[in-house]
PDB file of N, CA, C and O in Angstrom:
ATOM      1  N   THR A   5     -94.700 -89.453 -65.390  1.00 67.00           N
ATOM      2  CA  THR A   5     -95.360 -88.433 -64.652  1.00 67.00           C
ATOM      3  C   THR A   5     -96.264 -87.803 -65.445  1.00 67.00           C
ATOM      4  O   THR A   5     -96.369 -87.875 -66.532  1.00 67.00           O
ATOM      5  N   PRO A   6     -97.357 -87.471 -64.516  1.00 79.00           N
ATOM      6  CA  PRO A   6     -98.362 -86.641 -65.197  1.00 79.00           C
ATOM      7  C   PRO A   6     -98.188 -85.308 -65.782  1.00 79.00           C
ATOM      8  O   PRO A   6     -97.269 -84.758 -65.465  1.00 79.00           O
ATOM      9  N   TYR A   7     -98.915 -84.888 -66.945  1.00 81.00           N
ATOM     10  CA  TYR A   7     -98.731 -83.696 -67.520  1.00 81.00           C
ATOM     11  C   TYR A   7     -99.405 -82.420 -66.752  1.00 81.00           C
ATOM     12  O   TYR A   7    -100.489 -82.624 -66.196  1.00 81.00           O
ATOM     13  N   SER A   8     -98.537 -81.546 -66.622  1.00 77.00           N
ATOM     14  CA  SER A   8     -99.024 -80.362 -65.729  1.00 77.00           C
ATOM     15  C   SER A   8     -98.747 -79.161 -66.717  1.00 77.00           C
ATOM     16  O   SER A   8     -97.699 -78.625 -66.794  1.00 77.00           O
ATOM     17  N   PRO A   9     -99.786 -78.435 -67.054  1.00 76.00           N
ATOM     18  CA  PRO A   9     -99.487 -77.306 -68.043  1.00 76.00           C
ATOM     19  C   PRO A   9     -98.748 -76.198 -67.111  1.00 76.00           C
ATOM     20  O   PRO A   9     -99.065 -75.968 -65.995  1.00 76.00           O
ATOM     21  N   PHE A  10     -98.209 -75.506 -67.881  1.00 78.00           N
ATOM     22  CA  PHE A  10     -97.505 -74.171 -67.153  1.00 78.00           C
ATOM     23  C   PHE A  10     -98.472 -73.138 -67.361  1.00 78.00           C
ATOM     24  O   PHE A  10     -99.115 -72.786 -68.198  1.00 78.00           O
ATOM     25  N   CYS A  11     -99.028 -72.491 -66.109  1.00 77.00           N
ATOM     26  CA  CYS A  11     -99.805 -71.536 -65.948  1.00 77.00           C
ATOM     27  C   CYS A  11     -99.295 -70.444 -65.336  1.00 77.00           C
ATOM     28  O   CYS A  11     -98.797 -70.384 -64.056  1.00 77.00           O
ATOM     29  N   LEU A  12     -99.719 -69.021 -65.641  1.00 76.00           N
ATOM     30  CA  LEU A  12     -99.393 -67.868 -64.948  1.00 76.00           C
ATOM     31  C   LEU A  12    -100.416 -67.043 -64.331  1.00 76.00           C
ATOM     32  O   LEU A  12    -100.336 -66.305 -63.763  1.00 76.00           O
ATOM     33  N   GLU A  13    -101.654 -68.009 -64.112  1.00 73.00           N
ATOM     34  CA  GLU A  13    -102.649 -67.408 -63.713  1.00 73.00           C
ATOM     35  C   GLU A  13    -102.502 -66.787 -62.146  1.00 73.00           C
ATOM     36  O   GLU A  13    -103.103 -65.687 -61.789  1.00 73.00           O
ATOM     37  N   GLU A  14    -101.755 -67.536 -61.477  1.00 77.00           N
ATOM     38  CA  GLU A  14    -101.662 -67.039 -59.799  1.00 77.00           C
ATOM     39  C   GLU A  14    -100.415 -66.100 -59.947  1.00 77.00           C
ATOM     40  O   GLU A  14    -100.175 -65.843 -58.635  1.00 77.00           O
ATOM     41  N   ILE A  15     -99.719 -65.978 -60.773  1.00 82.00           N
ATOM     42  CA  ILE A  15     -98.461 -65.148 -60.515  1.00 82.00           C
ATOM     43  C   ILE A  15     -98.777 -63.626 -60.713  1.00 82.00           C
ATOM     44  O   ILE A  15     -98.068 -62.606 -59.845  1.00 82.00           O
ATOM     45  N   PHE A  16     -99.773 -63.106 -61.437  1.00 80.00           N
ATOM     46  CA  PHE A  16    -100.087 -61.624 -61.667  1.00 80.00           C
ATOM     47  C   PHE A  16    -101.279 -61.436 -60.717  1.00 80.00           C
ATOM     48  O   PHE A  16    -102.173 -62.221 -60.694  1.00 80.00           O
ATOM     49  N   PRO A  17    -101.243 -60.240 -59.973  1.00 83.00           N
ATOM     50  CA  PRO A  17    -102.261 -59.631 -59.345  1.00 83.00           C
ATOM     51  C   PRO A  17    -103.618 -59.548 -60.213  1.00 83.00           C
ATOM     52  O   PRO A  17    -103.418 -59.167 -61.322  1.00 83.00           O
ATOM     53  N   LYS A  18    -104.834 -59.693 -59.504  1.00 84.00           N
ATOM     54  CA  LYS A  18    -105.847 -59.571 -60.455  1.00 84.00           C
ATOM     55  C   LYS A  18    -106.360 -58.098 -60.268  1.00 84.00           C
ATOM     56  O   LYS A  18    -106.380 -57.265 -59.140  1.00 84.00           O
ATOM     57  N   LEU A  19    -106.896 -57.467 -61.307  1.00 85.00           N
ATOM     58  CA  LEU A  19    -107.247 -55.999 -61.361  1.00 85.00           C
ATOM     59  C   LEU A  19    -108.704 -56.040 -60.911  1.00 85.00           C
ATOM     60  O   LEU A  19    -109.522 -56.956 -61.035  1.00 85.00           O
ATOM     61  N   PRO A  20    -108.967 -55.036 -60.133  1.00 90.00           N
ATOM     62  CA  PRO A  20    -110.354 -54.939 -59.609  1.00 90.00           C
ATOM     63  C   PRO A  20    -111.478 -54.581 -60.697  1.00 90.00           C
ATOM     64  O   PRO A  20    -110.967 -54.232 -61.833  1.00 90.00           O
ATOM     65  N   ASN A  21    -112.630 -54.846 -60.392  1.00 89.00           N
ATOM     66  CA  ASN A  21    -113.721 -54.690 -61.595  1.00 89.00           C
ATOM     67  C   ASN A  21    -113.626 -53.315 -62.209  1.00 89.00           C
ATOM     68  O   ASN A  21    -113.866 -53.284 -63.641  1.00 89.00           O
ATOM     69  N   ILE A  22    -113.520 -52.253 -61.424  1.00 89.00           N
ATOM     70  CA  ILE A  22    -113.665 -51.105 -61.990  1.00 89.00           C
ATOM     71  C   ILE A  22    -112.328 -50.716 -63.018  1.00 89.00           C
ATOM     72  O   ILE A  22    -112.665 -50.134 -63.926  1.00 89.00           O
ATOM     73  N   ASP A  23    -111.129 -51.284 -62.686  1.00 90.00           N
ATOM     74  CA  ASP A  23    -110.256 -51.163 -63.571  1.00 90.00           C
ATOM     75  C   ASP A  23    -110.382 -51.804 -64.895  1.00 90.00           C
ATOM     76  O   ASP A  23    -110.045 -51.606 -65.993  1.00 90.00           O
ATOM     77  N   MET A  24    -110.974 -53.152 -64.946  1.00 88.00           N
ATOM     78  CA  MET A  24    -111.297 -53.777 -65.952  1.00 88.00           C
ATOM     79  C   MET A  24    -112.329 -53.351 -66.937  1.00 88.00           C
ATOM     80  O   MET A  24    -112.288 -53.337 -67.996  1.00 88.00           O
ATOM     81  N   ASP A  25    -113.440 -52.446 -66.196  1.00 88.00           N
ATOM     82  CA  ASP A  25    -114.162 -51.723 -67.100  1.00 88.00           C
ATOM     83  C   ASP A  25    -113.545 -50.652 -67.727  1.00 88.00           C
ATOM     84  O   ASP A  25    -113.897 -50.462 -68.969  1.00 88.00           O
ATOM     85  N   THR A  26    -112.671 -50.098 -67.331  1.00 87.00           N
ATOM     86  CA  THR A  26    -111.700 -48.859 -67.694  1.00 87.00           C
ATOM     87  C   THR A  26    -111.031 -49.410 -69.222  1.00 87.00           C
ATOM     88  O   THR A  26    -111.205 -48.757 -70.140  1.00 87.00           O
ATOM     89  N   LEU A  27    -110.333 -50.541 -68.970  1.00 88.00           N
ATOM     90  CA  LEU A  27    -109.684 -51.095 -69.977  1.00 88.00           C
ATOM     91  C   LEU A  27    -110.551 -51.638 -71.149  1.00 88.00           C
ATOM     92  O   LEU A  27    -110.189 -51.693 -72.422  1.00 88.00           O
ATOM     93  N   HIS A  28    -111.920 -51.811 -70.945  1.00 88.00           N
ATOM     94  CA  HIS A  28    -112.779 -52.247 -71.824  1.00 88.00           C
ATOM     95  C   HIS A  28    -113.546 -51.068 -72.603  1.00 88.00           C
ATOM     96  O   HIS A  28    -114.258 -51.095 -73.582  1.00 88.00           O
ATOM     97  N   ALA A  29    -113.330 -49.865 -71.947  1.00 90.00           N
ATOM     98  CA  ALA A  29    -113.925 -48.692 -72.514  1.00 90.00           C
ATOM     99  C   ALA A  29    -113.336 -48.175 -73.841  1.00 90.00           C
ATOM    100  O   ALA A  29    -111.963 -48.451 -74.032  1.00 90.00           O
ATOM    101  N   PRO A  30    -114.199 -47.901 -74.906  1.00 93.00           N
ATOM    102  CA  PRO A  30    -113.623 -47.268 -76.041  1.00 93.00           C
ATOM    103  C   PRO A  30    -112.439 -46.096 -75.980  1.00 93.00           C
ATOM    104  O   PRO A  30    -112.751 -45.089 -75.024  1.00 93.00           O
ATOM    105  N   VAL A  31    -111.663 -46.013 -76.682  1.00 92.00           N
ATOM    106  CA  VAL A  31    -110.741 -44.700 -76.570  1.00 92.00           C
ATOM    107  C   VAL A  31    -111.417 -43.621 -77.299  1.00 92.00           C
ATOM    108  O   VAL A  31    -112.024 -43.695 -78.466  1.00 92.00           O
ATOM    109  N   THR A  32    -111.647 -42.380 -76.480  1.00 94.00           N
ATOM    110  CA  THR A  32    -112.018 -41.130 -77.331  1.00 94.00           C
ATOM    111  C   THR A  32    -111.170 -40.381 -78.055  1.00 94.00           C
ATOM    112  O   THR A  32    -110.091 -40.367 -77.865  1.00 94.00           O
ATOM    113  N   ASN A  33    -111.683 -39.663 -79.050  1.00 95.00           N
ATOM    114  CA  ASN A  33    -111.182 -38.672 -79.712  1.00 95.00           C
ATOM    115  C   ASN A  33    -110.269 -37.759 -78.982  1.00 95.00           C
ATOM    116  O   ASN A  33    -109.202 -37.252 -79.333  1.00 95.00           O
ATOM    117  N   LYS A  34    -111.037 -37.352 -77.673  1.00 96.00           N
ATOM    118  CA  LYS A  34    -110.154 -36.316 -76.745  1.00 96.00           C
ATOM    119  C   LYS A  34    -108.891 -36.969 -76.287  1.00 96.00           C
ATOM    120  O   LYS A  34    -107.872 -36.429 -76.311  1.00 96.00           O
ATOM    121  N   GLU A  35    -109.130 -38.442 -75.933  1.00 95.00           N
ATOM    122  CA  GLU A  35    -107.787 -39.044 -75.256  1.00 95.00           C
ATOM    123  C   GLU A  35    -106.687 -38.938 -76.495  1.00 95.00           C
ATOM    124  O   GLU A  35    -105.800 -38.780 -76.122  1.00 95.00           O
ATOM    125  N   ILE A  36    -107.233 -39.570 -77.640  1.00 94.00           N
ATOM    126  CA  ILE A  36    -106.073 -39.403 -78.643  1.00 94.00           C
ATOM    127  C   ILE A  36    -105.438 -38.105 -78.874  1.00 94.00           C
ATOM    128  O   ILE A  36    -104.271 -38.037 -78.696  1.00 94.00           O
ATOM    129  N   ARG A  37    -106.382 -37.103 -78.839  1.00 96.00           N
ATOM    130  CA  ARG A  37    -105.637 -35.614 -78.893  1.00 96.00           C
ATOM    131  C   ARG A  37    -104.795 -35.318 -77.815  1.00 96.00           C
ATOM    132  O   ARG A  37    -103.711 -34.836 -77.941  1.00 96.00           O
ATOM    133  N   GLN A  38    -105.061 -35.692 -76.661  1.00 96.00           N
ATOM    134  CA  GLN A  38    -104.239 -35.341 -75.498  1.00 96.00           C
ATOM    135  C   GLN A  38    -102.993 -36.041 -75.665  1.00 96.00           C
ATOM    136  O   GLN A  38    -101.676 -35.662 -75.228  1.00 96.00           O
ATOM    137  N   VAL A  39    -102.943 -37.253 -75.989  1.00 94.00           N
ATOM    138  CA  VAL A  39    -101.744 -38.097 -76.153  1.00 94.00           C
ATOM    139  C   VAL A  39    -100.944 -37.471 -77.203  1.00 94.00           C
ATOM    140  O   VAL A  39     -99.777 -37.297 -77.012  1.00 94.00           O
ATOM    141  N   LEU A  40    -101.426 -37.342 -78.402  1.00 93.00           N
ATOM    142  CA  LEU A  40    -100.732 -36.616 -79.468  1.00 93.00           C
ATOM    143  C   LEU A  40    -100.050 -35.177 -79.117  1.00 93.00           C
ATOM    144  O   LEU A  40     -98.863 -35.233 -79.313  1.00 93.00           O
ATOM    145  N   PHE A  41    -100.916 -34.537 -78.493  1.00 94.00           N
ATOM    146  CA  PHE A  41    -100.299 -33.161 -78.085  1.00 94.00           C
ATOM    147  C   PHE A  41     -99.254 -33.304 -76.807  1.00 94.00           C
ATOM    148  O   PHE A  41     -98.593 -32.260 -76.596  1.00 94.00           O
ATOM    149  N   SER A  42     -99.279 -34.364 -76.042  1.00 95.00           N
ATOM    150  CA  SER A  42     -98.193 -34.647 -75.248  1.00 95.00           C
ATOM    151  C   SER A  42     -96.935 -34.840 -75.830  1.00 95.00           C
ATOM    152  O   SER A  42     -95.770 -34.987 -75.083  1.00 95.00           O
ATOM    153  N   MET A  43     -96.732 -35.363 -77.015  1.00 92.00           N
ATOM    154  CA  MET A  43     -95.703 -35.953 -77.497  1.00 92.00           C
ATOM    155  C   MET A  43     -94.906 -34.938 -77.922  1.00 92.00           C
ATOM    156  O   MET A  43     -95.251 -33.767 -78.202  1.00 92.00           O
ATOM    157  N   ARG A  44     -93.440 -35.256 -78.139  1.00 92.00           N
ATOM    158  CA  ARG A  44     -92.527 -34.216 -78.475  1.00 92.00           C
ATOM    159  C   ARG A  44     -92.706 -34.147 -79.964  1.00 92.00           C
ATOM    160  O   ARG A  44     -92.778 -35.045 -80.696  1.00 92.00           O
ATOM    161  N   ASN A  45     -92.335 -33.048 -80.705  1.00 92.00           N
ATOM    162  CA  ASN A  45     -92.602 -32.630 -81.949  1.00 92.00           C
ATOM    163  C   ASN A  45     -92.055 -33.481 -83.012  1.00 92.00           C
ATOM    164  O   ASN A  45     -92.449 -33.965 -83.865  1.00 92.00           O
ATOM    165  N   TYR A  46     -90.678 -33.907 -82.783  1.00 89.00           N
ATOM    166  CA  TYR A  46     -89.824 -34.485 -83.618  1.00 89.00           C
ATOM    167  C   TYR A  46     -89.601 -35.955 -83.240  1.00 89.00           C
ATOM    168  O   TYR A  46     -88.477 -36.578 -83.794  1.00 89.00           O
ATOM    169  N   LYS A  47     -90.022 -36.379 -82.346  1.00 77.00           N
ATOM    170  CA  LYS A  47     -89.645 -37.797 -81.841  1.00 77.00           C
ATOM    171  C   LYS A  47     -90.159 -38.881 -82.632  1.00 77.00           C
ATOM    172  O   LYS A  47     -89.601 -39.959 -82.566  1.00 77.00           O
ATOM    173  N   ALA A  48     -91.313 -38.777 -83.029  1.00 69.00           N
ATOM    174  CA  ALA A  48     -92.117 -39.841 -83.531  1.00 69.00           C
ATOM    175  C   ALA A  48     -92.324 -39.651 -85.187  1.00 69.00           C
ATOM    176  O   ALA A  48     -92.818 -38.643 -85.389  1.00 69.00           O
ATOM    177  N   LEU A  49     -91.799 -40.596 -85.752  1.00 70.00           N
ATOM    178  CA  LEU A  49     -91.925 -40.808 -87.195  1.00 70.00           C
ATOM    179  C   LEU A  49     -92.893 -41.760 -87.531  1.00 70.00           C
ATOM    180  O   LEU A  49     -92.628 -43.023 -87.429  1.00 70.00           O
ATOM    181  N   GLY A  50     -93.954 -41.730 -88.115  1.00 71.00           N
ATOM    182  CA  GLY A  50     -95.065 -42.620 -88.251  1.00 71.00           C
ATOM    183  C   GLY A  50     -94.675 -43.238 -89.634  1.00 71.00           C
ATOM    184  O   GLY A  50     -93.953 -42.911 -90.213  1.00 71.00           O
ATOM    185  N   VAL A  51     -95.772 -44.496 -89.882  1.00 78.00           N
ATOM    186  CA  VAL A  51     -95.506 -45.064 -91.061  1.00 78.00           C
ATOM    187  C   VAL A  51     -95.741 -44.423 -92.269  1.00 78.00           C
ATOM    188  O   VAL A  51     -95.044 -44.565 -93.442  1.00 78.00           O
ATOM    189  N   ASP A  52     -96.487 -43.330 -92.110  1.00 80.00           N
ATOM    190  CA  ASP A  52     -96.658 -42.387 -93.283  1.00 80.00           C
ATOM    191  C   ASP A  52     -95.756 -41.410 -93.744  1.00 80.00           C
ATOM    192  O   ASP A  52     -95.736 -40.588 -94.494  1.00 80.00           O
ATOM    193  N   GLY A  53     -94.637 -41.326 -92.769  1.00 83.00           N
ATOM    194  CA  GLY A  53     -93.429 -40.594 -92.842  1.00 83.00           C
ATOM    195  C   GLY A  53     -93.569 -38.962 -92.066  1.00 83.00           C
ATOM    196  O   GLY A  53     -92.804 -38.201 -92.220  1.00 83.00           O
ATOM    197  N   PHE A  54     -94.857 -38.701 -91.856  1.00 88.00           N
ATOM    198  CA  PHE A  54     -95.204 -37.602 -91.011  1.00 88.00           C
ATOM    199  C   PHE A  54     -94.780 -37.558 -89.539  1.00 88.00           C
ATOM    200  O   PHE A  54     -95.063 -38.561 -88.850  1.00 88.00           O
ATOM    201  N   GLN A  55     -94.043 -36.403 -89.055  1.00 90.00           N
ATOM    202  CA  GLN A  55     -93.890 -36.330 -87.542  1.00 90.00           C
ATOM    203  C   GLN A  55     -94.866 -35.659 -86.746  1.00 90.00           C
ATOM    204  O   GLN A  55     -96.043 -35.140 -87.402  1.00 90.00           O
ATOM    205  N   VAL A  56     -94.989 -35.906 -85.519  1.00 91.00           N
ATOM    206  CA  VAL A  56     -96.038 -35.360 -84.638  1.00 91.00           C
ATOM    207  C   VAL A  56     -96.274 -33.895 -84.837  1.00 91.00           C
ATOM    208  O   VAL A  56     -97.464 -33.545 -84.951  1.00 91.00           O
ATOM    209  N   VAL A  57     -95.315 -33.041 -85.237  1.00 93.00           N
ATOM    210  CA  VAL A  57     -95.489 -31.565 -85.367  1.00 93.00           C
ATOM    211  C   VAL A  57     -96.433 -31.499 -86.397  1.00 93.00           C
ATOM    212  O   VAL A  57     -97.509 -30.636 -86.528  1.00 93.00           O
ATOM    213  N   PHE A  58     -96.291 -32.252 -87.498  1.00 92.00           N
ATOM    214  CA  PHE A  58     -97.518 -32.081 -88.618  1.00 92.00           C
ATOM    215  C   PHE A  58     -98.849 -32.317 -88.004  1.00 92.00           C
ATOM    216  O   PHE A  58     -99.846 -31.507 -88.483  1.00 92.00           O
ATOM    217  N   TYR A  59     -99.015 -33.308 -87.301  1.00 92.00           N
ATOM    218  CA  TYR A  59    -100.594 -33.505 -86.918  1.00 92.00           C
ATOM    219  C   TYR A  59    -100.908 -32.338 -85.932  1.00 92.00           C
ATOM    220  O   TYR A  59    -102.128 -31.969 -85.870  1.00 92.00           O
ATOM    221  N   LYS A  60     -99.918 -31.896 -84.998  1.00 94.00           N
ATOM    222  CA  LYS A  60    -100.360 -30.992 -84.251  1.00 94.00           C
ATOM    223  C   LYS A  60    -100.768 -29.581 -84.947  1.00 94.00           C
ATOM    224  O   LYS A  60    -101.752 -28.984 -84.685  1.00 94.00           O
ATOM    225  N   SER A  61     -99.890 -29.273 -85.950  1.00 96.00           N
ATOM    226  CA  SER A  61     -99.912 -28.013 -86.743  1.00 96.00           C
ATOM    227  C   SER A  61    -101.225 -28.167 -87.526  1.00 96.00           C
ATOM    228  O   SER A  61    -101.979 -26.948 -88.150  1.00 96.00           O
ATOM    229  N   GLN A  62    -101.848 -29.275 -87.991  1.00 95.00           N
ATOM    230  CA  GLN A  62    -102.890 -29.443 -88.877  1.00 95.00           C
ATOM    231  C   GLN A  62    -103.929 -30.288 -88.391  1.00 95.00           C
ATOM    232  O   GLN A  62    -104.838 -30.759 -88.951  1.00 95.00           O
ATOM    233  N   TRP A  63    -104.021 -30.094 -86.956  1.00 96.00           N
ATOM    234  CA  TRP A  63    -105.185 -30.754 -86.034  1.00 96.00           C
ATOM    235  C   TRP A  63    -106.660 -30.644 -86.813  1.00 96.00           C
ATOM    236  O   TRP A  63    -107.616 -31.424 -86.903  1.00 96.00           O
ATOM    237  N   ASP A  64    -106.910 -29.329 -87.099  1.00 96.00           N
ATOM    238  CA  ASP A  64    -107.886 -29.062 -87.538  1.00 96.00           C
ATOM    239  C   ASP A  64    -108.483 -29.582 -88.645  1.00 96.00           C
ATOM    240  O   ASP A  64    -109.686 -29.889 -89.053  1.00 96.00           O
ATOM    241  N   VAL A  65    -107.654 -29.933 -89.479  1.00 95.00           N
ATOM    242  CA  VAL A  65    -107.716 -30.446 -90.876  1.00 95.00           C
ATOM    243  C   VAL A  65    -107.810 -32.228 -90.739  1.00 95.00           C
ATOM    244  O   VAL A  65    -108.651 -32.818 -91.232  1.00 95.00           O
ATOM    245  N   VAL A  66    -106.946 -32.518 -90.147  1.00 93.00           N
ATOM    246  CA  VAL A  66    -106.595 -34.066 -90.180  1.00 93.00           C
ATOM    247  C   VAL A  66    -107.225 -34.709 -89.006  1.00 93.00           C
ATOM    248  O   VAL A  66    -106.932 -36.091 -88.890  1.00 93.00           O
ATOM    249  N   GLY A  67    -107.713 -33.973 -87.860  1.00 93.00           N
ATOM    250  CA  GLY A  67    -108.090 -34.552 -86.654  1.00 93.00           C
ATOM    251  C   GLY A  67    -108.947 -35.670 -86.790  1.00 93.00           C
ATOM    252  O   GLY A  67    -109.053 -36.843 -86.221  1.00 93.00           O
ATOM    253  N   VAL A  68    -110.079 -35.440 -87.466  1.00 93.00           N
ATOM    254  CA  VAL A  68    -111.164 -36.365 -87.608  1.00 93.00           C
ATOM    255  C   VAL A  68    -110.588 -37.574 -88.345  1.00 93.00           C
ATOM    256  O   VAL A  68    -111.106 -38.707 -87.769  1.00 93.00           O
ATOM    257  N   SER A  69    -109.955 -37.416 -89.423  1.00 91.00           N
ATOM    258  CA  SER A  69    -109.424 -38.547 -90.025  1.00 91.00           C
ATOM    259  C   SER A  69    -108.487 -39.454 -89.204  1.00 91.00           C
ATOM    260  O   SER A  69    -108.252 -40.563 -89.339  1.00 91.00           O
ATOM    261  N   PHE A  70    -107.550 -38.485 -88.380  1.00 87.00           N
ATOM    262  CA  PHE A  70    -106.552 -39.562 -87.598  1.00 87.00           C
ATOM    263  C   PHE A  70    -107.091 -40.144 -86.506  1.00 87.00           C
ATOM    264  O   PHE A  70    -106.615 -41.460 -86.404  1.00 87.00           O
ATOM    265  N   CYS A  71    -108.242 -39.671 -86.014  1.00 88.00           N
ATOM    266  CA  CYS A  71    -109.021 -40.400 -84.922  1.00 88.00           C
ATOM    267  C   CYS A  71    -109.781 -41.652 -85.368  1.00 88.00           C
ATOM    268  O   CYS A  71    -110.127 -42.785 -84.884  1.00 88.00           O
TER     269      CYS A  71
END
C-alpha cells in the first residue's frame, strides 16, 4: 500500500487575511496592561513569586520592565 501522510490541512477552517494580519501584529504595552489589569488580584502566581496585585499596585515602577 502506498504511504499517505496524515494531514489536518482540510479539517480546520482557514482564517481570513485580515485575521492573519492581526495575529502577526506585535503585542503592544497597552494590550499587556489591559490584560494584566483584567486579571484577579490573587489568582496568578508568577515564576517570580509575585501575584498580580503587586504588578497592579506598582505598575508605574515596574510597567516598562514588565512589558
